[in-house]
XYZ file of C-alpha atoms in Angstrom:
523
model
C 261.030 145.357 234.402
C 263.233 148.552 234.578
C 261.080 151.652 234.326
C 261.636 153.898 231.355
C 262.566 157.350 232.680
C 263.841 158.655 229.429
C 260.946 160.955 228.852
C 261.283 162.395 232.330
C 264.968 162.974 231.784
C 264.396 164.668 228.496
C 261.617 166.905 229.985
C 263.886 167.843 232.836
C 266.731 168.670 230.563
C 264.544 170.713 228.382
C 263.272 172.636 231.417
C 266.849 173.312 232.564
C 267.908 174.363 229.178
C 265.011 176.903 228.988
C 265.997 178.427 232.310
C 269.644 178.696 231.283
C 268.695 180.329 227.990
C 266.451 182.815 229.808
C 269.209 183.807 232.312
C 271.767 184.139 229.458
C 269.362 186.312 227.540
C 268.742 188.612 230.513
C 272.613 188.909 231.124
C 273.318 189.711 227.541
C 270.592 192.313 227.680
C 272.160 193.989 230.819
C 275.683 193.848 229.263
C 274.470 195.401 226.017
C 272.489 198.267 227.679
C 275.112 199.163 230.196
C 277.817 199.036 227.489
C 275.719 201.515 225.404
C 275.317 203.677 228.582
C 279.094 203.611 229.051
C 279.801 204.551 225.425
C 277.321 207.414 225.524
C 278.891 208.534 228.822
C 282.331 208.465 227.149
C 280.974 210.529 224.337
C 279.621 213.082 226.792
C 282.986 213.047 228.647
C 284.777 213.756 225.385
C 282.746 216.950 225.111
C 283.412 217.660 228.730
C 279.692 217.569 229.755
C 278.815 217.716 233.499
C 278.933 214.425 235.489
C 275.255 214.762 236.295
C 274.370 214.162 232.604
C 276.471 210.959 232.579
C 274.752 209.826 235.898
C 271.344 210.336 234.143
C 272.515 208.196 231.274
C 273.274 205.347 233.564
C 269.998 205.712 235.538
C 268.243 205.623 232.095
C 270.215 202.453 231.306
C 268.962 200.932 234.560
C 265.408 201.836 233.554
C 265.739 200.177 230.199
C 267.261 197.094 231.764
C 264.351 196.812 234.161
C 261.961 197.023 231.282
C 263.738 194.446 229.124
C 264.653 191.890 231.756
C 262.562 189.666 234.001
C 262.499 190.073 237.852
C 263.843 192.380 240.442
C 267.273 190.802 240.664
C 268.309 191.842 237.291
C 267.298 195.487 237.921
C 269.229 195.560 241.177
C 272.246 193.934 239.424
C 272.095 196.630 236.733
C 272.005 199.370 239.421
C 275.153 197.982 241.008
C 276.914 197.503 237.621
C 275.942 201.093 236.687
C 277.512 202.609 239.841
C 280.636 200.555 239.340
C 280.919 201.540 235.722
C 280.541 205.199 236.528
C 283.215 204.828 239.246
C 285.601 202.987 236.862
C 285.241 205.091 233.820
C 284.245 208.529 234.896
C 285.874 209.266 238.375
C 289.504 210.028 239.141
C 291.688 208.045 239.112
C 290.235 206.648 235.863
C 289.901 202.932 235.183
C 290.088 201.947 238.847
C 287.568 201.556 241.582
C 289.339 204.049 243.825
C 287.761 207.451 244.406
C 289.903 210.440 245.654
C 287.281 213.044 246.088
C 285.412 213.017 249.427
C 282.012 213.679 247.959
C 282.247 210.699 245.479
C 280.934 208.011 248.043
C 277.853 210.178 248.620
C 277.411 210.580 244.849
C 277.776 206.765 244.398
C 275.314 206.210 247.235
C 272.633 208.560 245.889
C 273.177 207.200 242.390
C 272.734 203.606 243.604
C 269.630 204.456 245.637
C 268.124 206.336 242.643
C 268.900 203.374 240.367
C 267.464 200.928 242.794
C 264.345 202.902 243.179
C 263.945 203.376 239.449
C 264.590 199.713 238.806
C 262.285 198.569 241.521
C 259.448 200.735 240.523
C 259.882 199.871 236.835
C 259.883 196.146 237.588
C 256.769 196.593 239.798
C 254.946 198.475 237.079
C 255.947 195.893 234.541
C 254.742 193.092 236.856
C 251.413 195.001 237.468
C 250.976 195.387 233.658
C 251.683 191.708 233.161
C 249.123 190.714 235.835
C 246.597 193.132 234.371
C 247.055 191.567 230.899
C 246.717 188.123 232.446
C 243.468 189.100 234.215
C 242.156 190.668 231.013
C 243.055 187.482 229.106
C 241.442 185.374 231.792
C 238.189 187.379 231.741
C 238.128 187.249 227.906
C 238.628 183.498 227.766
C 236.062 182.870 230.488
C 233.574 185.216 228.700
C 234.105 183.305 225.342
C 233.730 180.006 227.196
C 230.562 181.093 228.980
C 229.164 182.486 225.699
C 229.696 179.148 223.888
C 228.178 177.206 226.864
C 225.044 179.245 226.576
C 224.749 178.060 222.936
C 225.128 174.358 223.864
C 222.101 172.325 223.025
C 222.939 169.169 225.040
C 225.446 167.841 227.546
C 227.640 166.359 224.852
C 228.134 169.805 223.341
C 228.878 171.205 226.903
C 231.749 168.605 227.193
C 233.108 169.482 223.757
C 233.157 173.252 224.499
C 234.698 172.591 227.927
C 237.529 170.574 226.366
C 238.114 173.023 223.491
C 238.210 176.043 225.817
C 240.668 174.438 228.294
C 242.941 173.248 225.514
C 243.114 176.832 224.233
C 243.605 178.221 227.768
C 246.126 175.795 229.256
C 247.843 174.553 226.126
C 247.483 170.995 227.398
C 245.379 167.968 226.433
C 242.059 167.677 228.339
C 239.636 164.832 229.217
C 236.222 165.334 230.638
C 233.669 162.880 232.012
C 230.274 163.847 233.362
C 227.573 161.815 235.066
C 224.628 160.148 233.514
C 221.093 159.962 234.697
C 222.038 157.181 237.158
C 224.837 159.350 238.718
C 227.583 157.235 237.222
C 230.503 158.687 235.131
C 230.140 158.403 231.430
C 233.009 157.479 229.074
C 235.676 160.262 229.054
C 235.956 162.581 226.112
C 239.569 163.577 225.206
C 240.804 166.529 223.208
C 244.463 166.465 222.169
C 246.835 169.419 222.265
C 249.631 169.640 219.725
C 249.898 165.904 218.978
C 250.451 164.863 222.600
C 250.138 161.145 223.370
C 247.220 162.007 225.696
C 244.917 159.115 224.750
C 247.415 156.612 226.160
C 247.739 158.651 229.313
C 244.055 159.107 230.070
C 243.291 155.461 229.282
C 245.994 154.053 231.560
C 244.794 152.160 234.679
C 246.510 154.612 237.083
C 244.832 157.723 235.446
C 241.415 156.014 235.361
C 241.646 155.235 239.052
C 242.710 158.822 239.842
C 239.831 160.266 237.809
C 237.415 157.934 239.492
C 238.781 158.742 242.952
C 238.554 162.486 242.158
C 234.838 161.959 241.343
C 234.191 159.947 244.561
C 236.060 162.343 246.881
C 235.178 165.542 245.094
C 238.776 166.822 245.545
C 241.860 167.656 243.404
C 243.895 164.535 242.682
C 246.944 163.757 240.509
C 250.106 165.552 239.647
C 250.998 168.274 242.197
C 248.639 166.914 244.897
C 249.041 164.582 247.873
C 247.063 161.773 246.315
C 248.271 159.905 243.198
C 251.450 162.021 243.000
C 252.941 159.707 240.273
C 249.916 160.414 237.951
C 250.541 162.128 234.620
C 247.310 164.131 234.903
C 245.725 166.633 237.257
C 242.074 165.854 237.939
C 239.607 168.452 239.097
C 235.952 167.827 240.116
C 233.069 169.597 238.473
C 230.930 170.457 241.462
C 227.274 171.335 241.341
C 225.079 172.765 244.165
C 224.367 169.291 245.670
C 226.745 166.823 244.242
C 229.717 166.199 241.873
C 228.748 166.330 238.237
C 231.872 165.144 236.636
C 235.607 165.384 236.429
C 238.080 167.407 234.225
C 241.513 165.755 233.672
C 244.468 167.913 232.514
C 247.623 166.203 231.082
C 250.861 166.768 232.812
C 253.089 164.757 230.585
C 256.216 166.620 231.617
C 255.337 166.051 235.273
C 254.989 169.848 235.647
C 251.752 170.617 237.554
C 249.418 173.478 237.001
C 250.342 176.942 238.234
C 248.017 178.709 240.707
C 246.763 180.915 237.894
C 245.979 177.989 235.779
C 244.164 176.358 238.668
C 242.040 179.480 239.131
C 241.160 179.373 235.391
C 240.298 175.801 235.590
C 238.102 176.240 238.622
C 236.270 179.132 236.825
C 235.691 177.025 233.711
C 234.568 174.104 235.978
C 231.989 176.335 237.669
C 230.678 177.479 234.327
C 230.438 173.918 233.165
C 228.564 172.882 236.301
C 226.080 175.712 235.770
C 225.564 174.608 232.151
C 225.021 170.990 233.113
C 222.572 171.968 235.855
C 220.805 174.235 233.443
C 220.516 171.351 230.936
C 219.189 169.034 233.725
C 216.628 171.605 234.714
C 215.613 172.064 231.092
C 215.147 168.313 230.675
C 213.115 168.094 233.832
C 210.939 171.012 232.792
C 210.547 169.522 229.282
C 209.552 166.161 230.800
C 207.130 167.817 233.175
C 205.636 169.794 230.232
C 205.445 166.647 228.167
C 203.675 164.742 231.007
C 201.281 167.577 231.493
C 200.646 167.826 227.643
C 200.137 163.999 227.546
C 197.746 164.186 230.436
C 195.821 167.022 228.823
C 195.599 165.106 225.559
C 194.459 161.978 227.348
C 191.722 163.930 229.154
C 190.639 165.629 225.899
C 190.600 162.177 224.230
C 188.489 160.666 227.005
C 186.123 163.632 227.024
C 185.721 163.575 223.257
C 185.139 159.792 223.196
C 182.656 159.867 226.077
C 180.693 162.762 224.474
C 180.821 161.798 220.774
C 180.460 157.987 221.150
C 177.440 158.376 223.489
C 175.147 159.427 220.646
C 175.679 156.406 218.247
C 175.665 153.985 221.230
C 172.324 155.451 222.400
C 171.016 155.168 218.858
C 172.132 151.544 218.549
C 170.575 150.639 221.911
C 167.341 152.417 221.011
C 167.026 150.920 217.538
C 167.825 147.354 218.756
C 165.434 147.658 221.821
C 162.668 148.863 219.544
C 163.131 145.743 217.282
C 163.448 143.370 220.243
C 160.481 144.700 222.267
C 158.147 145.343 219.371
C 159.348 142.733 216.801
C 155.834 141.466 216.004
C 154.328 144.868 215.656
C 156.965 146.626 213.587
C 156.584 146.274 209.856
C 159.567 145.052 207.719
C 160.400 148.465 206.239
C 160.808 150.014 209.742
C 162.825 147.053 210.750
C 165.176 147.533 207.737
C 165.479 151.196 208.464
C 166.365 150.628 212.127
C 168.876 147.866 211.253
C 170.418 150.254 208.660
C 170.781 152.911 211.428
C 172.392 150.345 213.662
C 174.797 149.295 210.944
C 175.802 152.938 210.057
C 176.301 153.812 213.743
C 178.304 150.635 214.296
C 180.426 151.417 211.222
C 181.065 154.920 212.518
C 182.106 153.484 215.857
C 184.459 151.027 214.198
C 186.138 153.877 212.208
C 186.386 155.999 215.335
C 187.979 153.154 217.330
C 190.430 152.632 214.452
C 191.431 156.255 214.541
C 191.824 156.226 218.305
C 194.064 153.169 218.005
C 196.063 154.867 215.301
C 196.496 158.124 217.248
C 197.573 156.128 220.309
C 200.250 154.365 218.174
C 201.473 157.764 216.902
C 201.776 159.215 220.373
C 203.661 156.159 221.669
C 205.879 156.044 218.576
C 204.514 152.573 217.603
C 203.020 153.533 214.216
C 204.652 150.981 212.000
C 205.113 151.770 208.329
C 205.217 148.480 206.336
C 206.060 149.616 202.801
C 205.300 147.470 199.774
C 204.842 148.191 196.103
C 201.225 149.048 195.653
C 199.092 149.992 192.655
C 197.481 153.427 193.296
C 194.268 152.500 191.427
C 193.718 149.535 193.753
C 194.244 151.631 196.928
C 191.703 154.199 195.774
C 189.137 151.619 194.659
C 189.426 149.759 198.006
C 189.008 152.981 199.961
C 185.918 153.940 198.045
C 184.470 150.519 198.371
C 184.827 150.666 202.178
C 183.259 154.183 202.322
C 180.234 153.131 200.209
C 179.536 150.247 202.682
C 178.459 152.677 205.360
C 177.220 155.478 203.209
C 175.909 155.781 199.723
C 174.247 159.217 199.881
C 177.017 161.006 197.952
C 178.208 160.727 194.436
C 181.994 159.711 194.455
C 183.758 160.497 191.168
C 187.261 158.983 190.480
C 189.794 160.579 188.212
C 192.903 158.303 187.780
C 195.416 158.354 184.909
C 195.154 155.434 182.387
C 198.787 154.391 182.915
C 199.499 152.223 185.963
C 201.123 154.149 188.881
C 203.102 152.029 191.442
C 204.264 153.518 194.732
C 206.209 152.057 197.623
C 203.853 152.803 200.639
C 201.911 151.057 203.407
C 198.699 150.396 201.470
C 196.496 149.956 204.526
C 197.561 153.334 206.014
C 197.094 155.252 202.799
C 193.629 153.671 202.476
C 192.938 154.969 205.968
C 193.958 158.486 204.886
C 191.730 158.443 201.787
C 188.804 157.052 203.826
C 189.160 159.779 206.459
C 189.313 162.476 203.844
C 186.247 161.232 202.084
C 184.438 160.770 205.315
C 185.328 164.308 206.261
C 183.935 165.519 202.905
C 180.716 163.607 203.479
C 180.186 165.107 206.936
C 180.401 168.598 205.745
C 178.463 168.410 202.495
C 174.729 167.828 201.883
C 173.405 164.472 200.657
C 173.722 163.761 196.899
C 176.558 166.135 196.476
C 179.689 165.208 194.439
C 182.990 164.163 195.949
C 185.857 163.832 193.468
C 188.952 161.706 194.173
C 191.806 162.587 191.803
C 195.291 161.097 191.335
C 198.116 162.832 189.455
C 201.780 161.940 188.975
C 204.033 164.964 188.657
C 207.748 164.462 188.477
C 208.830 162.301 191.499
C 205.565 162.667 193.451
C 202.127 161.121 193.307
C 199.382 163.601 194.232
C 195.982 162.554 195.738
C 193.129 165.036 195.949
C 189.714 164.702 197.618
C 187.449 167.559 196.403
C 183.948 168.495 197.436
C 181.483 171.164 196.323
C 180.245 172.255 199.777
C 180.676 175.539 201.523
C 184.439 175.329 201.831
C 186.819 176.125 204.627
C 186.912 179.271 206.713
C 190.142 181.007 207.391
C 190.531 179.804 210.941
C 189.526 176.346 209.909
C 192.404 176.169 207.424
C 194.896 177.140 209.999
C 193.753 174.498 212.513
C 192.211 171.838 210.249
C 194.974 169.241 211.053
C 195.074 170.026 214.782
C 194.045 167.212 216.999
C 190.517 167.345 218.498
C 189.573 170.179 216.100
C 186.166 169.603 214.681
C 184.263 172.431 212.901
C 180.479 172.598 213.016
C 178.021 174.615 210.884
C 174.195 174.795 210.678
C 174.035 172.069 207.993
C 176.070 169.623 209.878
C 174.688 169.785 213.380
C 173.689 166.157 213.173
C 177.178 165.138 212.060
C 179.598 163.888 214.492
C 183.377 163.466 214.823
C 186.017 163.410 217.541
C 188.518 165.493 215.565
C 191.153 162.825 215.045
C 190.787 161.799 211.430
C 192.717 164.681 209.779
C 195.403 164.674 212.458
C 196.025 160.984 211.794
C 196.155 161.593 208.097
C 198.876 164.225 208.587
C 200.860 161.857 210.839
C 200.595 158.995 208.253
C 201.563 161.174 205.257
C 204.582 162.742 207.102
C 205.609 159.207 208.126
C 205.798 158.455 204.297
C 208.071 161.655 203.815
C 205.003 163.400 202.158
C 203.039 166.589 202.721
C 199.324 167.302 203.100
C 197.439 170.589 202.745
C 193.875 171.932 202.619
C 192.478 174.832 200.603
C 189.268 176.014 198.904
C 188.719 175.055 195.318
C 187.107 176.983 192.441
C 183.737 175.333 193.089
C 183.652 176.935 196.501
C 184.173 173.656 198.358
C 187.222 172.239 200.126
C 190.078 170.313 198.691
C 192.499 168.092 200.577
C 195.683 167.257 198.745
C 198.559 165.128 199.821
C 201.677 163.999 197.945
C 203.934 161.016 198.405
C 207.404 160.706 196.826
C 207.951 157.892 194.234
C 210.791 156.603 192.231
C 211.243 157.596 188.577
C 210.285 154.921 186.121
């Protein structure tokens, strides 16, 4: 198969054409400026002005030529052309390069030296200005890139910012690949410049090998280097403090490698990207360490709460059951029933606490499954109240539900658990025989549930932390009540999992009201 070199030929021809056009433009500039200087000199000659004025005109022409052209060679050429033009048009015999006067060679020499010095200094100043502007632009571009990298939220954004910045800086297509957690290169991310066919280049087997080799060796590889010289890309490693963090590939479709200035810019951007990646790695490690510490703290709190709060009902169950077993013949039936009732209530409380512990564990591990079905609100409320009354009948529970049937798409068992926890919370912080009202309302696209009591209500600090895990308030009238502070936290997790909201506030009766809403479809 004959290799297709048409693109290389076209690129080479375009490059030669650009150079020829540049040379032609500079020559035309020199001819125009020196022609204008000659015309002005002839004008001065017509008015019989001194030769020194004409010499200054030509030196001024040399100065303008040095400003308008590129490089020292054109300024030197203009100086020579200026001396020859002065000799040809303004020294006797006119229109020849012969000079009769003995002082003319000295005049020509001084004029040439002056023109050369003027041209050289002007070109040097012009070059210094160009370098200064280039440095200023480099600093500005690097500053913008660094500012954008500081705003990056993850490694994917870092790669996008890197590509975008380098495309703007180098005017070339860019591909970047960074390492994953296993120190392997991820899939490369490509950003195209000016409709270049860069995707095909970066995906070719040769370029993939060059990129991978650059990562393995940690050195520059590709176009303009000793390795993979035939590659159409220039690959530069992203080096961290300890290892290589990735590779940046720059397209060289026209087989023209990067200039030294472009390589300096690429290296600077690469260093900024390396710092951003290491900062993100450090943030992830810190975040994981904090998460592990928080998980351990929560686990310790949970174990401490369980061991403290479950000891009382277990002690009560053991005491009541041992009393019945050891004194069965001597204990009358009423006392036996009372002790058995205590055992039942304590066991029920233990069962609810264990259910809450299981639920909070599922929430922490992300295993809280929401199995939604169409449920009738009235049935959910009735089932919740029935379960509550099984372990406590010392409160009056009033139900306020609309006459029309309300159907919502929820996990019925989890919503029952929420209502049970809210009613149980109201029972624990209100005296016996007090009223607890369970109310349901449908407003627009939401169904509202309220559990209202007529107790002492919530204090300001309680309202702020009422849904926090392990938060359990205690007052004088509820010293005998117990709770591990998980019920309301679980309620919040379940309601939020249903895209709902829950809140707590004091009602007009002075007691506390817990309200949550769940979205429902319009009928």
